[in-house]
Amino acid sequence: MVERGTAKVGRFVVVEGIDGCGSTTQAKRLVEALRGVGHDARATFEPSDGPVGQLLRSVLEGRLRSADGQSPRRLDWAALGLLFAADRLDHLASFVRPALAEGAIVVSDRYTLSSIVYQSVTAPAVPDAVSWIASLNRAAQIPDLTIVLDVPVAVAARRRHARGGPEELFDALSTQARLADAYARAVELAPEQHIRHVSGEGDAGDVTRRLLQVLSDAFPEISVTPERS
Ligand code: TMP
């Protein structure tokens, strides 16, 4: 919880980047670090664990089957964009907004910037893909801060291989390179968001410290050091 005067102020922070950038690890570490200094911080993620999010995971992992029961059932970029937006609104209503109303710092592993980047990059030469995806997400509240973890495509690929698990929909190196280019232009693609880039390279503890620094720069009322007794 963030105290400003006597009022509790919720803060909504998002961690973003290409696959293997460390957003899942760092969103969790950030919440642990904030809890460690006495804040009510809560970790969450998208696709969420709600009904639409579970459907999305089954598509991303190739588990959703076609009518023949054999081949994976694919969805095109626009259908995915609609489902991600629906999952987001459900996630906001079921988790994010109630937590913010209680004054928590909510840290989400991915949010609207993922839709803007991933779905536009995978849209086949559709000129207004970015604005269409932005319009789908107009009812989704704008985060207070969106942090993009910048990691070279080769480093992120090594991390994904080290992690193991099945190949996912967007894992091709050529796709990841285009996603990295789009994340580099995040401020231009999502001008309504408060975006900061942070290097995601190196030791996980160092990356967390960089994130805490960015957070305390953005929100001076959020203390990131233990209170002295
Ligand atoms: P994860 O691997 O970080 O759990 O995310 C799942 C994948 O879904 C990842 O490749 C990014 C992708 N994604 C989108 O394409 N659009 C979105 O809106 C979101 C939230 C994720």
PDB file of C-alpha atoms and ligand atoms in Angstrom, residues 16-20 23-24 45-47 56-57 60 80-81 84-85 87-88 109-119 122 137 163 168-171 176 179 183, ligand 1:
ATOM      1  CA  GLU A  16       7.091  -5.744 -20.822  1.00  0.00           C
ATOM      2  CA  GLY A  17       9.496  -7.036 -23.458  1.00  0.00           C
ATOM      3  CA  ILE A  18      10.220  -9.817 -25.946  1.00  0.00           C
ATOM      4  CA  ASP A  19       9.933 -13.497 -24.943  1.00  0.00           C
ATOM      5  CA  GLY A  20      12.824 -14.335 -22.610  1.00  0.00           C
ATOM      6  CA  SER A  23       9.390  -9.925 -17.434  1.00  0.00           C
ATOM      7  CA  THR A  24       7.891 -12.875 -15.492  1.00  0.00           C
ATOM      8  CA  PHE A  45       0.142 -11.493 -15.456  1.00  0.00           C
ATOM      9  CA  GLU A  46      -1.421 -11.598 -18.925  1.00  0.00           C
ATOM     10  CA  PRO A  47      -2.689 -13.720 -20.513  1.00  0.00           C
ATOM     11  CA  LEU A  56      -5.235 -17.958 -25.138  1.00  0.00           C
ATOM     12  CA  ARG A  57      -2.560 -20.079 -23.424  1.00  0.00           C
ATOM     13  CA  LEU A  60      -0.098 -20.025 -27.769  1.00  0.00           C
ATOM     14  CA  LEU A  80      -6.008 -12.978 -31.022  1.00  0.00           C
ATOM     15  CA  GLY A  81      -6.149  -9.195 -30.577  1.00  0.00           C
ATOM     16  CA  PHE A  84      -6.309 -10.522 -25.525  1.00  0.00           C
ATOM     17  CA  ALA A  85      -8.440  -7.371 -25.144  1.00  0.00           C
ATOM     18  CA  ASP A  87      -8.976 -11.185 -21.273  1.00  0.00           C
ATOM     19  CA  ARG A  88      -7.580  -7.794 -20.239  1.00  0.00           C
ATOM     20  CA  ASP A 109       3.785  -9.205 -16.350  1.00  0.00           C
ATOM     21  CA  ARG A 110       2.504  -7.841 -19.731  1.00  0.00           C
ATOM     22  CA  TYR A 111      -0.506  -5.665 -20.602  1.00  0.00           C
ATOM     23  CA  THR A 112      -1.705  -3.479 -23.518  1.00  0.00           C
ATOM     24  CA  LEU A 113       1.772  -2.804 -24.924  1.00  0.00           C
ATOM     25  CA  SER A 114       2.097  -6.568 -25.595  1.00  0.00           C
ATOM     26  CA  SER A 115      -1.058  -6.433 -27.741  1.00  0.00           C
ATOM     27  CA  ILE A 116       0.110  -3.338 -29.602  1.00  0.00           C
ATOM     28  CA  VAL A 117       3.528  -4.864 -30.279  1.00  0.00           C
ATOM     29  CA  TYR A 118       2.796  -8.580 -30.843  1.00  0.00           C
ATOM     30  CA  GLN A 119      -0.472  -8.340 -32.756  1.00  0.00           C
ATOM     31  CA  THR A 122       2.203 -10.376 -36.750  1.00  0.00           C
ATOM     32  CA  ASN A 137      -8.057  -1.576 -25.707  1.00  0.00           C
ATOM     33  CA  ARG A 163      14.119 -22.646 -19.513  1.00  0.00           C
ATOM     34  CA  GLU A 168       5.402 -21.119 -28.420  1.00  0.00           C
ATOM     35  CA  LEU A 169       3.595 -19.253 -31.190  1.00  0.00           C
ATOM     36  CA  PHE A 170       5.929 -16.235 -31.430  1.00  0.00           C
ATOM     37  CA  ASP A 171       9.276 -17.962 -30.687  1.00  0.00           C
ATOM     38  CA  GLN A 176      11.452 -11.946 -32.054  1.00  0.00           C
ATOM     39  CA  LEU A 179       9.151  -7.620 -31.878  1.00  0.00           C
ATOM     40  CA  TYR A 183       9.511  -2.481 -28.440  1.00  0.00           C
TER      41      TYR A 183
HETATM   42  P1  TMP B   1       4.325 -15.041 -21.634  1.00  0.00           P
HETATM   43  O1  TMP B   1       5.169 -15.988 -22.422  1.00  0.00           O
HETATM   44  O2  TMP B   1       5.026 -13.824 -21.189  1.00  0.00           O
HETATM   45  O3  TMP B   1       3.535 -15.718 -20.578  1.00  0.00           O
HETATM   46  O4  TMP B   1       3.225 -14.421 -22.665  1.00  0.00           O
HETATM   47  C1  TMP B   1       2.535 -15.189 -23.524  1.00  0.00           C
HETATM   48  C2  TMP B   1       2.741 -14.803 -24.959  1.00  0.00           C
HETATM   49  O5  TMP B   1       1.603 -14.052 -25.408  1.00  0.00           O
HETATM   50  C3  TMP B   1       3.978 -13.973 -25.282  1.00  0.00           C
HETATM   51  O6  TMP B   1       4.577 -14.531 -26.451  1.00  0.00           O
HETATM   52  C4  TMP B   1       3.402 -12.625 -25.618  1.00  0.00           C
HETATM   53  C5  TMP B   1       2.013 -12.923 -26.134  1.00  0.00           C
HETATM   54  N1  TMP B   1       1.028 -11.847 -25.927  1.00  0.00           N
HETATM   55  C6  TMP B   1       0.435 -11.248 -27.051  1.00  0.00           C
HETATM   56  O7  TMP B   1       0.707 -11.615 -28.183  1.00  0.00           O
HETATM   57  N2  TMP B   1      -0.479 -10.246 -26.840  1.00  0.00           N
HETATM   58  C7  TMP B   1      -0.847  -9.827 -25.592  1.00  0.00           C
HETATM   59  O8  TMP B   1      -1.681  -8.916 -25.447  1.00  0.00           O
HETATM   60  C8  TMP B   1      -0.234 -10.478 -24.452  1.00  0.00           C
HETATM   61  C9  TMP B   1      -0.621 -10.056 -23.053  1.00  0.00           C
HETATM   62  C10 TMP B   1       0.700 -11.469 -24.669  1.00  0.00           C
END
